[in-house]
Amino acid sequence: MAAEATLVSGARARGLDPRVAALLDRMVSPLCGFDKSMAFSLRDGLMPRIEVVIPQFAALHRLLGLERPLSYHIGGYGLRAEEAMMRALGETLERYSHMVISGFREAQMPFVPWREIAASGAFFGPADFRPFTDAQYEREGFPFRRWGDDDPITWIRGTTAANGADVLVPAQAVVVGYVPRQSGGEPWFTAAVTTGSAAHTDPRRALRSALLELIEVDTTMGHWYSGEDARRIVLDSRVQRVADLVARDVPAHGLTYTFHYLRNPDLEAHVVACVVRSPRGEIPACGVGVGADLDLEHAMYKAFLEASAIPHLAMIGLQQSWASPDSVPDDLMAFGDLDQNVAFYALPANAHVIESRFGMDDEVAAADLPPFAAAGVDRDVTHLLGTFARAGKRLAIFDFTTPDISDLGFSIARCYSPDTLSLCLPSYPHLAHPRYRAYGSPKETYPHPYP
């Protein structure tokens, strides 16, 4: 399933919307492109009619002195090839911004201990950033260290959503491409992910998407590492377009899809998980996509697209694991990237974990879900900023737009809150984070399934 791909180049793309073709020509090149190439992942008769595009990202890890590339998780999914391509190009620019922003902003990124700048704009300090338990820190092979008041770290400047004031945030928390200066005594105390970042030609739309992603990941982590329910959504007239989409584009005897509603304790948006299952328990057996939006149908559509890509991503991960057996560890405490977990749940023996977290019996009609609704980009942004403020959540906003990204007509928004849960590496959940009090007692369990 989905084991082959057809490569395309921007320079050879024809018959596309001229705007998409122009971006492909400027962004995709084996010599100097943001992406070296783009691949359409092929599907079989069991898969829905969804286009899945997987770019080959430029070798930017070399700029950071790394021997191997990071796990970038760049992909684009859509009902049409152009939709999938645009999503893939947007994600490419997100990842690119994280890899190069430190170089563009180096002069504005002080390398000092918290104690020296605590009174001059530090967003938070070591005392209220203890994501891991003592037992986790003491575990053999645990990669993170405690952050102390006198440890020098690199800070990046943003603005607070509360009043627009300048604020300094640890670069490790918000920049994926930042490599801790261990030779200078900087501890590695957390790992950033790009969730909470968004690219768009409209800066306000980028900000809206970034804010929604913060709510999405807070909700998914809160659900997975606690006892929160995930009620199955019964499709009704409120989500008729999603019901029609599934009926039309999912083969009758193919993969099965169920939608589950994830509750957030105090941040107002719809967060939906879409579970994809093999009807005969074959590889890939199971996976989960997730989406967040103020419009319920849009959240479900996003989750459906991501879930539809999971079999493709899982097969790629399993092919890598067969070539290199260590890429999917036997030790559940050793999942250190967001590829291994997807491949893990593609194996039939592990599908029971997904089934236990996304049951079929506890259900809710779509019509009975909260009445959040989209109201246009400006009102949506106002609502989302307001829900963070009403919940008492600190929120920092960053502009990661570099000159070359701006030249393409895009903006990159990055949002971060120390008061919400971030997407963790699968075997290293933030079990000591105070946010879990709102979800119930956290527990160390199987690695989360999210890519």
XYZ file of C-alpha atoms in Angstrom:
451
model
C 0.000 0.000 0.000
C 1.313 3.435 -0.985
C 4.843 2.086 -1.289
C 5.657 3.838 -4.570
C 5.709 7.469 -5.556
C 5.810 9.563 -8.692
C 8.281 12.453 -8.600
C 7.371 15.844 -9.990
C 9.386 19.012 -10.455
C 8.063 22.537 -10.371
C 9.767 23.298 -13.668
C 7.849 20.468 -15.353
C 4.475 21.076 -13.714
C 1.919 21.964 -16.354
C -1.850 22.195 -16.416
C -1.920 23.691 -12.907
C -3.322 26.933 -11.595
C -0.708 29.517 -12.670
C -0.158 30.628 -9.060
C 0.613 27.070 -7.948
C 2.861 26.464 -10.947
C 4.749 29.710 -10.236
C 5.412 28.681 -6.637
C 6.564 25.231 -7.729
C 8.977 26.818 -10.191
C 10.445 29.055 -7.469
C 10.456 26.606 -4.562
C 11.176 23.127 -5.970
C 14.608 22.444 -7.440
C 17.235 19.732 -6.829
C 19.957 22.403 -6.720
C 18.633 25.463 -4.912
C 15.022 24.810 -3.957
C 13.377 24.907 -0.566
C 12.418 21.356 -1.580
C 14.598 19.189 -3.781
C 11.573 17.410 -5.224
C 7.959 16.510 -4.510
C 6.473 13.026 -4.566
C 2.875 11.968 -5.050
C 2.331 8.928 -2.866
C 0.308 6.321 -4.741
C -2.785 4.724 -3.241
C -4.496 1.374 -3.665
C -8.157 0.418 -3.838
C -8.620 0.465 -0.054
C -7.581 4.090 0.366
C -9.777 7.184 -0.002
C -9.419 9.434 -3.023
C -7.094 11.853 -1.288
C -3.958 13.291 -2.870
C -0.857 12.974 -0.685
C 2.269 14.959 -1.571
C 5.554 14.414 0.274
C 8.369 16.906 -0.436
C 12.060 16.147 -0.082
C 13.295 19.039 2.044
C 16.579 20.799 1.309
C 19.609 19.706 3.345
C 19.354 22.583 5.814
C 20.564 20.393 8.660
C 24.043 20.989 7.270
C 23.755 24.646 8.262
C 23.346 23.508 11.865
C 26.325 21.170 11.759
C 24.141 18.057 11.950
C 25.080 14.830 10.208
C 21.497 13.665 9.775
C 18.346 15.619 8.916
C 15.668 16.205 11.520
C 12.210 14.629 11.260
C 10.486 17.392 9.332
C 7.065 15.777 8.735
C 6.370 17.842 5.666
C 3.355 16.767 3.678
C 0.374 18.091 1.838
C -3.032 16.438 1.608
C -6.165 17.411 -0.267
C -9.029 16.396 -2.512
C -7.156 17.896 -5.458
C -3.503 17.861 -6.424
C -3.264 21.647 -6.205
C -4.673 21.689 -2.677
C -2.157 19.057 -1.591
C 0.718 20.912 -3.274
C -0.136 24.241 -1.651
C -0.341 22.624 1.776
C 3.022 20.940 1.186
C 4.642 24.199 0.083
C 3.214 26.007 3.112
C 4.582 23.356 5.463
C 7.927 23.572 3.690
C 8.120 27.293 4.461
C 7.140 26.670 8.097
C 9.965 24.171 8.555
C 12.400 26.345 6.638
C 11.678 29.335 8.874
C 12.467 27.282 11.975
C 15.734 26.064 10.494
C 17.062 29.498 9.515
C 15.482 32.000 11.913
C 18.368 31.751 14.385
C 20.764 32.844 11.658
C 18.618 35.815 10.685
C 18.010 36.891 14.317
C 21.331 35.909 15.920
C 22.159 39.472 16.967
C 18.809 39.693 18.772
C 19.136 36.372 20.631
C 21.062 36.898 23.887
C 22.878 33.969 25.475
C 22.563 34.620 29.211
C 21.183 32.942 32.354
C 17.631 33.641 33.425
C 18.883 35.292 36.595
C 20.508 38.087 34.569
C 17.412 39.009 32.550
C 14.587 38.019 34.886
C 13.626 41.645 35.403
C 14.055 42.756 31.796
C 11.506 40.832 29.783
C 11.968 37.094 30.416
C 8.621 35.411 29.745
C 9.191 32.672 32.308
C 12.020 31.097 34.251
C 13.177 27.724 35.567
C 10.931 27.849 38.625
C 7.769 27.564 36.535
C 9.183 25.362 33.786
C 9.504 21.845 35.168
C 7.867 19.661 32.511
C 9.244 16.331 33.704
C 8.977 14.393 36.954
C 11.973 13.449 39.078
C 11.468 9.835 38.029
C 11.687 10.829 34.370
C 14.870 12.847 34.879
C 16.446 9.912 36.703
C 15.539 7.369 34.036
C 18.541 5.904 32.253
C 19.001 7.455 28.834
C 16.566 10.314 29.479
C 17.762 13.062 27.099
C 16.695 16.212 28.963
C 18.255 18.051 31.896
C 16.843 20.387 34.485
C 17.165 24.089 33.707
C 18.714 26.167 36.481
C 18.675 29.889 37.278
C 22.365 30.226 36.419
C 22.432 28.087 33.279
C 23.177 30.212 30.203
C 20.576 29.723 27.482
C 19.629 31.424 24.235
C 16.530 33.613 24.203
C 14.419 34.767 21.255
C 12.357 37.939 21.234
C 8.612 38.005 20.639
C 5.612 40.001 21.818
C 2.971 39.197 24.407
C -0.589 38.814 23.224
C -1.751 40.590 26.379
C -0.298 44.028 25.601
C 2.157 43.721 22.715
C 5.188 44.204 24.962
C 8.539 42.722 23.995
C 9.275 39.443 25.721
C 12.147 36.950 25.739
C 11.406 33.215 25.472
C 13.903 30.311 25.525
C 14.818 29.503 21.933
C 14.665 25.783 22.711
C 10.947 26.094 23.405
C 9.970 27.717 20.105
C 12.639 27.117 17.427
C 12.912 23.590 16.033
C 16.187 24.323 14.277
C 17.889 25.677 17.374
C 20.806 23.527 18.578
C 21.673 24.097 22.281
C 25.155 25.538 22.828
C 26.300 22.697 25.016
C 29.933 23.793 24.748
C 28.847 27.021 26.449
C 27.083 25.176 29.243
C 23.540 25.357 27.852
C 21.423 22.398 29.005
C 18.995 20.677 26.652
C 15.833 20.988 28.725
C 13.032 20.801 26.140
C 12.341 20.045 22.483
C 10.419 22.405 20.220
C 8.076 21.273 17.464
C 6.592 23.309 14.650
C 3.029 22.821 15.911
C 1.914 26.340 16.737
C 3.435 27.686 13.514
C 1.600 28.502 10.310
C 2.329 29.877 6.841
C -0.116 31.881 4.762
C -0.197 34.693 2.247
C -2.426 36.574 4.728
C -0.641 37.256 8.070
C -3.930 37.200 10.011
C -4.837 33.804 8.590
C -1.389 32.531 9.532
C -1.937 33.782 13.088
C -5.368 32.144 13.266
C -3.936 28.800 12.181
C -1.043 29.028 14.647
C -3.424 29.751 17.541
C -5.660 26.845 16.555
C -2.654 24.531 16.492
C -1.763 25.505 20.068
C -5.257 24.532 21.184
C -5.104 21.355 19.107
C -1.896 20.048 20.614
C -2.836 21.027 24.164
C -6.035 19.029 23.747
C -4.482 15.967 22.121
C -1.695 15.661 24.681
C -4.139 16.254 27.525
C -6.358 13.472 26.229
C -3.676 10.897 25.477
C -1.720 11.133 28.723
C -4.759 11.320 31.013
C -8.061 9.532 31.399
C -10.017 11.962 29.225
C -12.784 10.523 27.064
C -12.873 10.831 23.279
C -16.510 10.435 22.351
C -17.299 9.135 18.884
C -19.142 11.732 16.817
C -22.396 10.587 15.254
C -22.600 12.339 11.892
C -25.798 14.330 11.362
C -27.030 17.324 9.387
C -24.659 19.690 11.210
C -21.734 17.974 9.470
C -23.513 16.846 6.304
C -20.649 17.845 4.009
C -18.223 15.648 5.938
C -20.674 12.746 5.878
C -21.074 13.172 2.113
C -17.295 13.352 1.643
C -16.705 10.098 3.520
C -19.533 8.350 1.659
C -18.214 9.542 -1.705
C -14.441 9.210 -1.379
C -13.875 6.291 1.015
C -14.207 2.887 -0.714
C -17.015 0.800 0.765
C -14.703 -2.117 1.548
C -11.624 -0.024 2.265
C -10.186 1.673 5.300
C -12.699 2.699 7.953
C -12.890 6.134 9.569
C -14.407 7.306 12.837
C -14.397 10.823 14.273
C -13.918 11.509 17.984
C -14.391 14.760 19.886
C -11.583 15.845 22.210
C -12.567 18.187 25.014
C -10.427 21.126 26.071
C -11.017 22.322 29.646
C -11.031 26.058 28.914
C -9.822 26.944 25.399
C -12.717 27.382 22.981
C -12.309 25.576 19.667
C -13.345 22.265 18.157
C -10.642 19.577 18.277
C -11.429 16.344 16.439
C -9.454 13.123 16.091
C -10.053 10.898 13.077
C -9.100 7.246 13.546
C -8.307 5.223 10.437
C -8.363 1.432 10.646
C -7.588 -1.423 8.303
C -10.770 -3.509 7.829
C -8.802 -6.763 7.999
C -6.158 -5.764 10.499
C -3.484 -5.546 7.833
C -0.493 -3.231 7.765
C -0.935 -0.305 8.239
C -3.423 -1.312 10.914
C -4.284 1.946 12.643
C -3.522 5.653 12.859
C -4.895 8.954 14.107
C -5.212 12.344 12.432
C -6.310 15.481 14.242
C -7.744 18.864 13.314
C -8.812 22.031 15.124
C -11.053 24.850 13.973
C -13.832 27.126 15.139
C -16.026 25.454 12.525
C -16.789 21.828 13.412
C -16.892 20.602 9.815
C -13.565 22.247 9.038
C -11.976 20.593 12.091
C -13.303 17.220 10.940
C -12.084 17.813 7.387
C -8.575 18.616 8.617
C -8.570 15.486 10.786
C -9.836 13.376 7.884
C -7.091 14.600 5.557
C -4.367 13.936 8.115
C -5.770 10.495 8.928
C -5.861 9.682 5.208
C -2.148 10.449 4.996
C -1.256 8.222 7.965
C -1.140 4.957 5.936
C 1.269 6.592 3.493
C 3.494 7.937 6.292
C 3.316 4.626 8.146
C 4.449 2.631 5.133
C 7.398 4.968 4.652
C 8.294 4.550 8.329
C 7.958 0.778 8.174
C 10.118 0.605 5.065
C 12.777 2.517 6.977
C 12.402 0.187 9.961
C 12.820 -2.886 7.786
C 15.957 -1.345 6.308
C 17.163 -0.257 9.763
C 15.533 -2.323 12.559
C 16.535 0.190 15.247
C 14.313 2.884 13.717
C 11.258 1.481 15.568
C 12.542 0.679 19.061
C 11.368 -2.266 21.136
C 11.597 -0.151 24.285
C 8.431 1.932 24.674
C 10.499 4.461 26.624
C 12.791 5.139 23.658
C 10.535 6.711 21.007
C 12.421 9.916 20.338
C 10.894 11.230 17.119
C 7.536 11.569 15.396
C 8.138 8.877 12.765
C 8.681 5.905 15.044
C 5.308 6.223 16.743
C 3.358 6.301 13.466
C 5.151 3.152 12.284
C 4.545 1.508 15.687
C 0.768 1.873 15.437
C 0.776 0.648 11.853
C 1.600 -2.809 13.205
C -1.516 -4.918 13.926
C -0.174 -6.026 17.313
C -0.332 -2.433 18.571
C -3.755 -1.403 17.277
C -5.353 -2.292 20.621
C -3.749 0.806 22.151
C -5.584 3.116 19.752
C -8.814 1.180 20.277
C -8.559 1.633 24.042
C -8.219 5.427 23.746
C -10.838 5.916 21.022
C -13.740 3.657 21.898
C -16.865 3.180 19.826
C -19.516 2.977 22.553
C -19.382 6.470 24.062
C -20.921 8.666 21.378
C -22.269 12.171 20.886
C -24.309 13.670 18.068
C -22.567 16.429 16.136
C -25.600 18.626 16.786
C -24.979 18.389 20.549
C -21.367 19.583 20.438
C -20.415 23.134 21.548
C -21.707 25.936 19.306
C -18.330 27.488 18.445
C -18.463 28.848 14.909
C -16.138 30.624 12.501
C -16.980 34.285 11.876
C -14.299 35.533 9.485
C -10.579 35.772 10.058
C -10.501 38.979 12.122
C -13.281 37.894 14.468
C -11.772 34.425 14.710
C -8.398 35.837 15.774
C -10.110 38.084 18.319
C -12.008 35.091 19.704
C -8.899 32.900 19.911
C -6.783 35.575 21.589
C -9.685 36.147 23.955
C -10.016 32.492 24.908
C -6.339 32.383 25.926
C -6.786 35.583 27.937
C -9.978 34.410 29.654
C -8.295 31.135 30.577
C -5.349 33.018 32.105
C -2.839 31.585 29.644
C 0.336 33.511 28.887
C 0.820 33.773 25.138
C 3.783 34.941 23.079
C 3.626 35.659 19.353
C 6.581 35.623 16.953
C 7.007 36.645 13.339
C 9.263 34.035 11.713
C 8.968 35.592 8.252
C 12.409 35.833 6.653
C 13.182 38.060 3.634
C 13.116 35.165 1.173
C 9.787 33.909 2.535
C 8.380 37.430 2.293
C 9.581 37.628 -1.300
C 7.362 34.628 -2.066
C 4.384 36.494 -0.614
C 4.074 34.426 2.582
C 4.110 35.173 6.301
C 5.007 32.793 9.131
C 3.303 33.147 12.507
C 4.583 31.315 15.581
C 2.706 31.170 18.895
C 3.804 29.709 22.207
C 2.326 29.390 25.677
C 4.155 27.890 28.655
C 0.738 27.284 30.220
C -0.484 24.776 27.629
C 0.822 21.355 26.683
C 3.203 21.135 23.738
C 3.563 18.207 21.380
C 6.083 16.033 23.181
C 8.450 13.450 21.802
C 6.347 10.274 22.091
C 8.194 8.617 24.986
C 8.867 11.821 26.911
C 5.510 13.321 27.969
C 5.490 16.431 30.143
C 4.045 14.572 33.126
C 4.932 17.300 35.643
C 3.271 20.094 33.664
C 0.656 21.863 35.822
C -1.729 21.887 32.870
C -2.539 18.221 33.494
C -4.475 19.219 36.594
C -7.211 20.405 34.252
C -7.325 17.021 32.517
C -6.947 14.769 35.538
C -3.912 12.889 36.758
C -1.327 12.328 34.029
C 0.101 8.890 33.501
C 3.014 7.459 31.585
C 1.510 5.217 28.957
C 2.175 4.129 25.410
C 3.773 6.715 23.094
C 1.240 9.063 21.541
C 0.294 8.332 17.899
C 0.463 11.809 16.380
C 2.881 12.662 13.532
